[in-house]
JSON list of C-alpha atoms and ligand atoms in Angstrom, two decimals:
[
{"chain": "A", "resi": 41, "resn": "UNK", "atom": "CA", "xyz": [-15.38, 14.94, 9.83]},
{"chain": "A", "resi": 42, "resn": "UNK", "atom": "CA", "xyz": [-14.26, 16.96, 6.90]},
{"chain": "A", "resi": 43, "resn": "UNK", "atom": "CA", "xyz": [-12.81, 19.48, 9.35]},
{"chain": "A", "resi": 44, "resn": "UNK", "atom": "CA", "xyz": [-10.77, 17.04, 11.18]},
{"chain": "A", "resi": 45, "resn": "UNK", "atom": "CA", "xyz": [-9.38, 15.44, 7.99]},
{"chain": "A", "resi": 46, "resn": "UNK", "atom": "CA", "xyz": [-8.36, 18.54, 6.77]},
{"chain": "A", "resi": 47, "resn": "UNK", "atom": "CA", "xyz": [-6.78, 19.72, 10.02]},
{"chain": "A", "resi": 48, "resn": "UNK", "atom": "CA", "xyz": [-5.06, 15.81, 10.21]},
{"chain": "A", "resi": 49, "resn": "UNK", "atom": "CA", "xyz": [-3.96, 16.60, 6.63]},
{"chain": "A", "resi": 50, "resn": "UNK", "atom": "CA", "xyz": [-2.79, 20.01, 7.26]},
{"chain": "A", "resi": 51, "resn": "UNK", "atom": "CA", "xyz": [-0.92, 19.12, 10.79]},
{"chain": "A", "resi": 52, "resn": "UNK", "atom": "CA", "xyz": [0.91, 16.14, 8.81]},
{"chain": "A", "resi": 53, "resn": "UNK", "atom": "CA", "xyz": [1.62, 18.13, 5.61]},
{"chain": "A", "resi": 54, "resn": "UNK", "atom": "CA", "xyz": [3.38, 20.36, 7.88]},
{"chain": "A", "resi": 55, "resn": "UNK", "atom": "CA", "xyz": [5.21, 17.96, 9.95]},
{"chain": "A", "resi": 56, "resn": "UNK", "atom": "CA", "xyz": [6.63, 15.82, 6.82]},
{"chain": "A", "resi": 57, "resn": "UNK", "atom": "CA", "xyz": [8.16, 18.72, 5.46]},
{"chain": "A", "resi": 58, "resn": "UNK", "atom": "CA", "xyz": [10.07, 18.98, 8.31]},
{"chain": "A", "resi": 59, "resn": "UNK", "atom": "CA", "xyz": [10.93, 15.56, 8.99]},
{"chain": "A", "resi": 60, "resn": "UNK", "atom": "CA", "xyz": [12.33, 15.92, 5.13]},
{"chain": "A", "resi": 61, "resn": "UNK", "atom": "CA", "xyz": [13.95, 18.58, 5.69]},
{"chain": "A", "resi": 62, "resn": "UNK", "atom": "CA", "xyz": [15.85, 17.25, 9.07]},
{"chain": "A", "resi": 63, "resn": "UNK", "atom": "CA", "xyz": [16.47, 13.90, 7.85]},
{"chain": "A", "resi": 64, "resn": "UNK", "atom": "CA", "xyz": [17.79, 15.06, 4.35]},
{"chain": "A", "resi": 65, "resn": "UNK", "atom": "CA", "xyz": [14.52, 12.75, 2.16]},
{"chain": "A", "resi": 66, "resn": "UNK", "atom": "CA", "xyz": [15.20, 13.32, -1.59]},
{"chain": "A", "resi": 67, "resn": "UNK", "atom": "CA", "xyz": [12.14, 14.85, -2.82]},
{"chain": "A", "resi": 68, "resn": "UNK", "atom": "CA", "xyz": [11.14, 16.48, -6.31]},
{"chain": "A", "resi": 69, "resn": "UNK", "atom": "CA", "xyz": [11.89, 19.40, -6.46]},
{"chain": "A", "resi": 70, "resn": "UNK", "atom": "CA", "xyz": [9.34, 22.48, -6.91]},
{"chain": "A", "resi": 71, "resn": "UNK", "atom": "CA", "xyz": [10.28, 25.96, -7.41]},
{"chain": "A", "resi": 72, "resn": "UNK", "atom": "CA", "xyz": [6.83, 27.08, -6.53]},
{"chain": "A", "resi": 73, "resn": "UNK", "atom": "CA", "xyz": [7.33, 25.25, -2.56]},
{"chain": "A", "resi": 74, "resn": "UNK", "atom": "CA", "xyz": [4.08, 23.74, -3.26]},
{"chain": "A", "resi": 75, "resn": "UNK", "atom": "CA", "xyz": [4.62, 20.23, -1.69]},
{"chain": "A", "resi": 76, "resn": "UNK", "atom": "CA", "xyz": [2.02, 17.92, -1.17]},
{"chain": "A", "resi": 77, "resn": "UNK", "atom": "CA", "xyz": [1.27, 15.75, 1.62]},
{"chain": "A", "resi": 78, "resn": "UNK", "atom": "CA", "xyz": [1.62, 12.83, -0.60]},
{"chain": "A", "resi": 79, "resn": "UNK", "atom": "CA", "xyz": [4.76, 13.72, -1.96]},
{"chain": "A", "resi": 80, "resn": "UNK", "atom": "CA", "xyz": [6.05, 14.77, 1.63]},
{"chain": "A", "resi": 81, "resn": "UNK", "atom": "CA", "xyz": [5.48, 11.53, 3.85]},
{"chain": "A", "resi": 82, "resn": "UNK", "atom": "CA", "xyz": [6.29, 8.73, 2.09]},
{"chain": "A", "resi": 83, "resn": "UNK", "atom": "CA", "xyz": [9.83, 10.40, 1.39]},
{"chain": "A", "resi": 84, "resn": "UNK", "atom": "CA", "xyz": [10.23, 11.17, 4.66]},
{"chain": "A", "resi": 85, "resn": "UNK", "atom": "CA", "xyz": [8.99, 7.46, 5.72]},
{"chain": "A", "resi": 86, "resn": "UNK", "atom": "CA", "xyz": [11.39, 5.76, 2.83]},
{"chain": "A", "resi": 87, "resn": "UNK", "atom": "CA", "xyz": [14.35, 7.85, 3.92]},
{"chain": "A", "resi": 88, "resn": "UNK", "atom": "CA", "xyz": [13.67, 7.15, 7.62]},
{"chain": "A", "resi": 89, "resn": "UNK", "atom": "CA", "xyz": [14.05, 3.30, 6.88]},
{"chain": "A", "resi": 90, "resn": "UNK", "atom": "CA", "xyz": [17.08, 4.00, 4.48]},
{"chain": "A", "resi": 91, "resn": "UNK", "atom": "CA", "xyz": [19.22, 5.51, 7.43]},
{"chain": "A", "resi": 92, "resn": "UNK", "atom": "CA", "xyz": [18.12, 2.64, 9.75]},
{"chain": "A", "resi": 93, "resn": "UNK", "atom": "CA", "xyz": [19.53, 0.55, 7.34]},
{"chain": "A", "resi": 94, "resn": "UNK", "atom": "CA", "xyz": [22.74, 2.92, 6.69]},
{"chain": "A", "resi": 95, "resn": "UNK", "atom": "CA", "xyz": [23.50, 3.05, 10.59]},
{"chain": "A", "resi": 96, "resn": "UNK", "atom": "CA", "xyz": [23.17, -0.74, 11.16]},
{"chain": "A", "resi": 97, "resn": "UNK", "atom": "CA", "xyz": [25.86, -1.23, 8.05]},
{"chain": "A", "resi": 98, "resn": "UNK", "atom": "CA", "xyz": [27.79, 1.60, 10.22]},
{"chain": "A", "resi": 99, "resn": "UNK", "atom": "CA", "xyz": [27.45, -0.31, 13.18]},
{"chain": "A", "resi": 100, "resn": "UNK", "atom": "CA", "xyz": [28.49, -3.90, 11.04]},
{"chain": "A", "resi": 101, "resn": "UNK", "atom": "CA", "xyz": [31.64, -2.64, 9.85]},
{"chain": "A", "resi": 102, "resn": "UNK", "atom": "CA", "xyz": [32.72, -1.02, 13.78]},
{"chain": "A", "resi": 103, "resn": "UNK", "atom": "CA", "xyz": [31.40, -4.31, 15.09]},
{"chain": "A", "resi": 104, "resn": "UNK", "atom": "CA", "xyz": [29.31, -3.12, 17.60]},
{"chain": "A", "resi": 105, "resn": "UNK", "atom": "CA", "xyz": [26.73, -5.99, 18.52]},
{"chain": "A", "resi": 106, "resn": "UNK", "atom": "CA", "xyz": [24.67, -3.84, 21.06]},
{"chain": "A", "resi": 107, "resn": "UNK", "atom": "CA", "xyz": [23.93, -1.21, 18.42]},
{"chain": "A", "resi": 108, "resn": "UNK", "atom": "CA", "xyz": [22.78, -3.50, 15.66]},
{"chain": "A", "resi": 109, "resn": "UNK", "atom": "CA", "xyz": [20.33, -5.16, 17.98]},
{"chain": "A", "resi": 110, "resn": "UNK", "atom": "CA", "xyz": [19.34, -1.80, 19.34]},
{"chain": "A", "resi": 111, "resn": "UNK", "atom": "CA", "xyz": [18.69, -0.61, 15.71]},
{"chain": "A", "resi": 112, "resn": "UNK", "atom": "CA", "xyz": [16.94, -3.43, 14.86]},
{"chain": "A", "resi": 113, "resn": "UNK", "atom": "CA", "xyz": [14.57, -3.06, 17.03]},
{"chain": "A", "resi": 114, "resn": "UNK", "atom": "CA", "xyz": [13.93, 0.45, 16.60]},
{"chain": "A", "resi": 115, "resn": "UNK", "atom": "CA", "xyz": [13.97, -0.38, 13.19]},
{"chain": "A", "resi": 116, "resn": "UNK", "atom": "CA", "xyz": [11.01, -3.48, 13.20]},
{"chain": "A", "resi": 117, "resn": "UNK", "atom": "CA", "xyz": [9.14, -0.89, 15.54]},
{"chain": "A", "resi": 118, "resn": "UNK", "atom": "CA", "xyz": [9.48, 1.80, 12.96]},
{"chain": "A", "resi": 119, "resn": "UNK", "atom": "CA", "xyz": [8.10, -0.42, 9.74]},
{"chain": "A", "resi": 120, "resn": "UNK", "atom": "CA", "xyz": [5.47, -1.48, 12.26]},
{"chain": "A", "resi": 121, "resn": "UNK", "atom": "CA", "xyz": [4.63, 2.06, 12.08]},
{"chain": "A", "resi": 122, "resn": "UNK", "atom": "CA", "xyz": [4.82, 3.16, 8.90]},
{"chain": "A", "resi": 123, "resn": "UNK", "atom": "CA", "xyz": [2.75, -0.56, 7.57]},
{"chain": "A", "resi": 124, "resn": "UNK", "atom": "CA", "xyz": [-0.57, 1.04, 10.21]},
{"chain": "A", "resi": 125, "resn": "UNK", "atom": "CA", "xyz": [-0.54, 3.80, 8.84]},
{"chain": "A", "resi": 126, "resn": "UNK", "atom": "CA", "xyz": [-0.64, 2.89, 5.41]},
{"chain": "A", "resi": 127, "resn": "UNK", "atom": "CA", "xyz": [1.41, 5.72, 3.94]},
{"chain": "A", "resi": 128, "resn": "UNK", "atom": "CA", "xyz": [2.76, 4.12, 1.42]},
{"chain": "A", "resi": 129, "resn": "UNK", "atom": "CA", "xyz": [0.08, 2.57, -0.11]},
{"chain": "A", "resi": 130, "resn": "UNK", "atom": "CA", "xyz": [-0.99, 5.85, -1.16]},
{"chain": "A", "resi": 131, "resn": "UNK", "atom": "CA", "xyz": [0.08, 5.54, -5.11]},
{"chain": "A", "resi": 132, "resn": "UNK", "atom": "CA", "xyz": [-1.59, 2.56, -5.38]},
{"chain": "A", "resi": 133, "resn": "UNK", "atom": "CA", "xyz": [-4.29, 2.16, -3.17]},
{"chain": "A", "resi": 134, "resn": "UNK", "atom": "CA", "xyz": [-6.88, 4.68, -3.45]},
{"chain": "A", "resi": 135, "resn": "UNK", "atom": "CA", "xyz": [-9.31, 3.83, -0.66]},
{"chain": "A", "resi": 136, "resn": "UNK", "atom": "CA", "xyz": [-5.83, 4.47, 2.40]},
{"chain": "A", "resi": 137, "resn": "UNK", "atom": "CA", "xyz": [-5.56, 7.77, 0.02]},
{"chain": "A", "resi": 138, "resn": "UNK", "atom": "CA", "xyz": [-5.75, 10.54, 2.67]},
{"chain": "A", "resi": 139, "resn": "UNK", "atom": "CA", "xyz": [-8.01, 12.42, -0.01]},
{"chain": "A", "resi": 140, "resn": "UNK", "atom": "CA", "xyz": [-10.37, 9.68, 1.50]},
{"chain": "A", "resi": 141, "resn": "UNK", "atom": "CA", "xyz": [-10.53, 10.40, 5.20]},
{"chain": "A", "resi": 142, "resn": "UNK", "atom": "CA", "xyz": [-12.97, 13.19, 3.94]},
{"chain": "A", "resi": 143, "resn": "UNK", "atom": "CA", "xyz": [-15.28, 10.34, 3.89]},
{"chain": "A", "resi": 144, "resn": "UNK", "atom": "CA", "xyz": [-14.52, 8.41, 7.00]},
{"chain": "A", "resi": 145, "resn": "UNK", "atom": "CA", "xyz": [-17.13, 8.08, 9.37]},
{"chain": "A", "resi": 146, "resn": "UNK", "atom": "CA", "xyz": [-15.88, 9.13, 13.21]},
{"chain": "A", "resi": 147, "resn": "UNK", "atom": "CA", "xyz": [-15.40, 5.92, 14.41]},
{"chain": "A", "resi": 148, "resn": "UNK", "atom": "CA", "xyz": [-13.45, 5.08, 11.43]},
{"chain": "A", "resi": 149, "resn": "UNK", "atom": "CA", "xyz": [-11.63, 8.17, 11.25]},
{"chain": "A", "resi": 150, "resn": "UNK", "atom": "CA", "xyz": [-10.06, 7.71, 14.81]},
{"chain": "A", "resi": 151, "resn": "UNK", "atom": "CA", "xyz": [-7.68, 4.62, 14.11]},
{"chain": "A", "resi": 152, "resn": "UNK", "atom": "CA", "xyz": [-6.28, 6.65, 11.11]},
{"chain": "A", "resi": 153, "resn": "UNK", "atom": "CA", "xyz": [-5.70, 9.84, 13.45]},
{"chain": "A", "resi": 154, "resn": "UNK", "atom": "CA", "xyz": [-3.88, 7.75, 15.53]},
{"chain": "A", "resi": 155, "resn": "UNK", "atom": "CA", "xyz": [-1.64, 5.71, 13.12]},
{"chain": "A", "resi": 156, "resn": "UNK", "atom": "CA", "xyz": [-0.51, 8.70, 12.30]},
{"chain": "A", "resi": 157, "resn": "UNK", "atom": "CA", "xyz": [0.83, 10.48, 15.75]},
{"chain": "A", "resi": 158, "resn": "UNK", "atom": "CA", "xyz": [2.06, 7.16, 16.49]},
{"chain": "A", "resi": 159, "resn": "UNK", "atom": "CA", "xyz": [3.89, 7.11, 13.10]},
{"chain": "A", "resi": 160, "resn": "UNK", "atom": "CA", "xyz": [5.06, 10.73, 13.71]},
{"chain": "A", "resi": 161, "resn": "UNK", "atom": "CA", "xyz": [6.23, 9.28, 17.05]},
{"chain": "A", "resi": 162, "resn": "UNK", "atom": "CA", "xyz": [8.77, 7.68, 15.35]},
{"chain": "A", "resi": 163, "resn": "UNK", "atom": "CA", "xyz": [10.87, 9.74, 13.91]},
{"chain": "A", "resi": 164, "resn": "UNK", "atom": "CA", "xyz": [11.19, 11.48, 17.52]},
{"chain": "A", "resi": 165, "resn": "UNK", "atom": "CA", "xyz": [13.89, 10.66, 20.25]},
{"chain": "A", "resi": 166, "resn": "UNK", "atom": "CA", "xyz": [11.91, 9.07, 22.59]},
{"chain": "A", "resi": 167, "resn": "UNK", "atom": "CA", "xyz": [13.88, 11.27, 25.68]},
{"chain": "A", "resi": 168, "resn": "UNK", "atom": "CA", "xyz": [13.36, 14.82, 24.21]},
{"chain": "A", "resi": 169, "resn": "UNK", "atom": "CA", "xyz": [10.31, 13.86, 22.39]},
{"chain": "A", "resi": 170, "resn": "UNK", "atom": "CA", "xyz": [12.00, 16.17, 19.36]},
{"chain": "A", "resi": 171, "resn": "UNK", "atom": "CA", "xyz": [12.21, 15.05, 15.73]},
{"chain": "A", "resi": 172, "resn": "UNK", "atom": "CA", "xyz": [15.84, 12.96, 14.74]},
{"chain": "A", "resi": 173, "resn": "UNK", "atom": "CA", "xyz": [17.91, 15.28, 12.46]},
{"chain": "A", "resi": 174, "resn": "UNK", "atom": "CA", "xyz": [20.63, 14.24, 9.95]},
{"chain": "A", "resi": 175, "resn": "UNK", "atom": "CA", "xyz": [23.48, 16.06, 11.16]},
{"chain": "A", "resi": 176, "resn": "UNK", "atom": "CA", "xyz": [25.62, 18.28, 9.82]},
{"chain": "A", "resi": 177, "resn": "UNK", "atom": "CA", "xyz": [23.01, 19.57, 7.36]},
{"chain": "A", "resi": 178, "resn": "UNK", "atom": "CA", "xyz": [24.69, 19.30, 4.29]},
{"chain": "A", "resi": 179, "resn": "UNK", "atom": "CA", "xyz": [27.59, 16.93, 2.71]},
{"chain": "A", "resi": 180, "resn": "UNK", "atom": "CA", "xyz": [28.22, 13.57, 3.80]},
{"chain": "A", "resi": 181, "resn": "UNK", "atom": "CA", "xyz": [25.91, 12.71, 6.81]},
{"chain": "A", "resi": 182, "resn": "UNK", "atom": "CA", "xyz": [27.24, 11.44, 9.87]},
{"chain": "A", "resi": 183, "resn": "UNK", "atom": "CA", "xyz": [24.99, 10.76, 12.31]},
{"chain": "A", "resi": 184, "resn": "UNK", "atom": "CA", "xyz": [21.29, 10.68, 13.16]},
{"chain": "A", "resi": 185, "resn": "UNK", "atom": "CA", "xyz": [20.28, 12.33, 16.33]},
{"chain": "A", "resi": 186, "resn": "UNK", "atom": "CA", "xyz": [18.41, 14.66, 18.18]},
{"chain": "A", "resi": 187, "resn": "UNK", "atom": "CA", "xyz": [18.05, 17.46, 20.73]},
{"chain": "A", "resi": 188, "resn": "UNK", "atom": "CA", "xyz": [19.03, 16.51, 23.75]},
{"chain": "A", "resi": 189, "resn": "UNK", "atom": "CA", "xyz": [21.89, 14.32, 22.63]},
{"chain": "A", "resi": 190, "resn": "UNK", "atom": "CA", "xyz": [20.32, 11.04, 23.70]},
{"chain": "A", "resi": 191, "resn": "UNK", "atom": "CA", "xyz": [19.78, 9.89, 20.62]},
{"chain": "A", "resi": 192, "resn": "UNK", "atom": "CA", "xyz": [22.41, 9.61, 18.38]},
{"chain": "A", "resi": 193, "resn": "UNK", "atom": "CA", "xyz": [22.79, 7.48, 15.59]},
{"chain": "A", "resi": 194, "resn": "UNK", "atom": "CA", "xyz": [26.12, 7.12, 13.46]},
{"chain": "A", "resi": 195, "resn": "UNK", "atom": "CA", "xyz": [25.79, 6.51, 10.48]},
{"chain": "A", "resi": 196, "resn": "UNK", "atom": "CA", "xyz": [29.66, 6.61, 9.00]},
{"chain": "A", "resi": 197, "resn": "UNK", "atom": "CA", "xyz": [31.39, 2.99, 8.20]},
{"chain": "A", "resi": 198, "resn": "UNK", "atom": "CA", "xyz": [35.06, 2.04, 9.27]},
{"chain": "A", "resi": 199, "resn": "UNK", "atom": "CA", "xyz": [36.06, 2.33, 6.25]},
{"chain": "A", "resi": 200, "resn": "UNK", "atom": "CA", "xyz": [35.05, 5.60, 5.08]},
{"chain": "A", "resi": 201, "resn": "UNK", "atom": "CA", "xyz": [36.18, 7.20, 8.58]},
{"chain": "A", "resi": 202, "resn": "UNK", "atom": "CA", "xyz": [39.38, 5.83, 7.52]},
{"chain": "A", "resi": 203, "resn": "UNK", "atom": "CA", "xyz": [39.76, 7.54, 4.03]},
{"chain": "A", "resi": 204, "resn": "UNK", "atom": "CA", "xyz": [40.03, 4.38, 1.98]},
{"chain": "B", "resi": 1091, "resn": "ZN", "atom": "ZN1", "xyz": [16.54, 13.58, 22.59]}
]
């Protein structure tokens, strides 16, 4: 059991820094690059709901019915999510800590394990199956998408587009 926490808590450690880095998460900096998971997800999770909430103010001010329904649904889905897997409870609840799957027993280890790929699952387009990007990469984001250009997110108001 130790083995596959560790190997959970690598895989995840690894994937959140890359969801931060794609979706742009504000985290502390550290010169050293030593990021921890803990540090890693819940940015990446927080940041995740932020530009839902950013694209369906995007879509309010075009007026684009369709897309605010559409978001809000991917949006409920997400927080259903991120709520299983408990990710954000980690500050303050130390028994969901993922320093405690180390003592999970198998049967309770395998709901967690799952949580999370179903929580990683959502931050991917569901066509291309890749992780959502903030694009471009630097300055004022635009849009949230993907791969294969399926999914793609705006995320700039009417008003900004027009300079005012
Ligand atoms: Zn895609």
């Amino acid at each position: 059991m130790r083995a596959a926490a560790a190997l959970l808590r690598h895989y995840l450690e690894y994937a959140s820094a890359e969801l931060c880095h794609r979706l742009r998460a504000p985290v502390e900096f550290r010169g050293d690059g030593q990021y921890q998971l803990g540090e890693l997800l819940p940015a990446a999770i927080t940041h995740m709901r932020k530009l839902h909430m950013r694209a369906k103010e995007a879509a309010n001010s075009w007026n684009q019915k369709e897309v605010i329904v559409h978001l809000a649904a991917r949006e409920s889905k997400f927080a259903l999510l991120a709520e299983a897997s408990k990710a954000e409870q980690w500050q303050v609840n130390a028994a969901v800590h993922f320093n405690s799957w180390d003592n999970l027993v198998k049967r309770d280890f395998e709901p967690v394990a799952k949580a999370f790929r179903d929580l990683l699952g959502g931050f991917t387009c569901s066509d291309c199956g890749e992780y959502l990007r903030v694009s471009p990469d630097r300055e004022t984001p635009e849009s949230v998408r993907c791969e294969c250009g399926k999914t793609n997110i705006n995320l700039r108001k009417r008003s900004e587009s027009l300079g005012s």
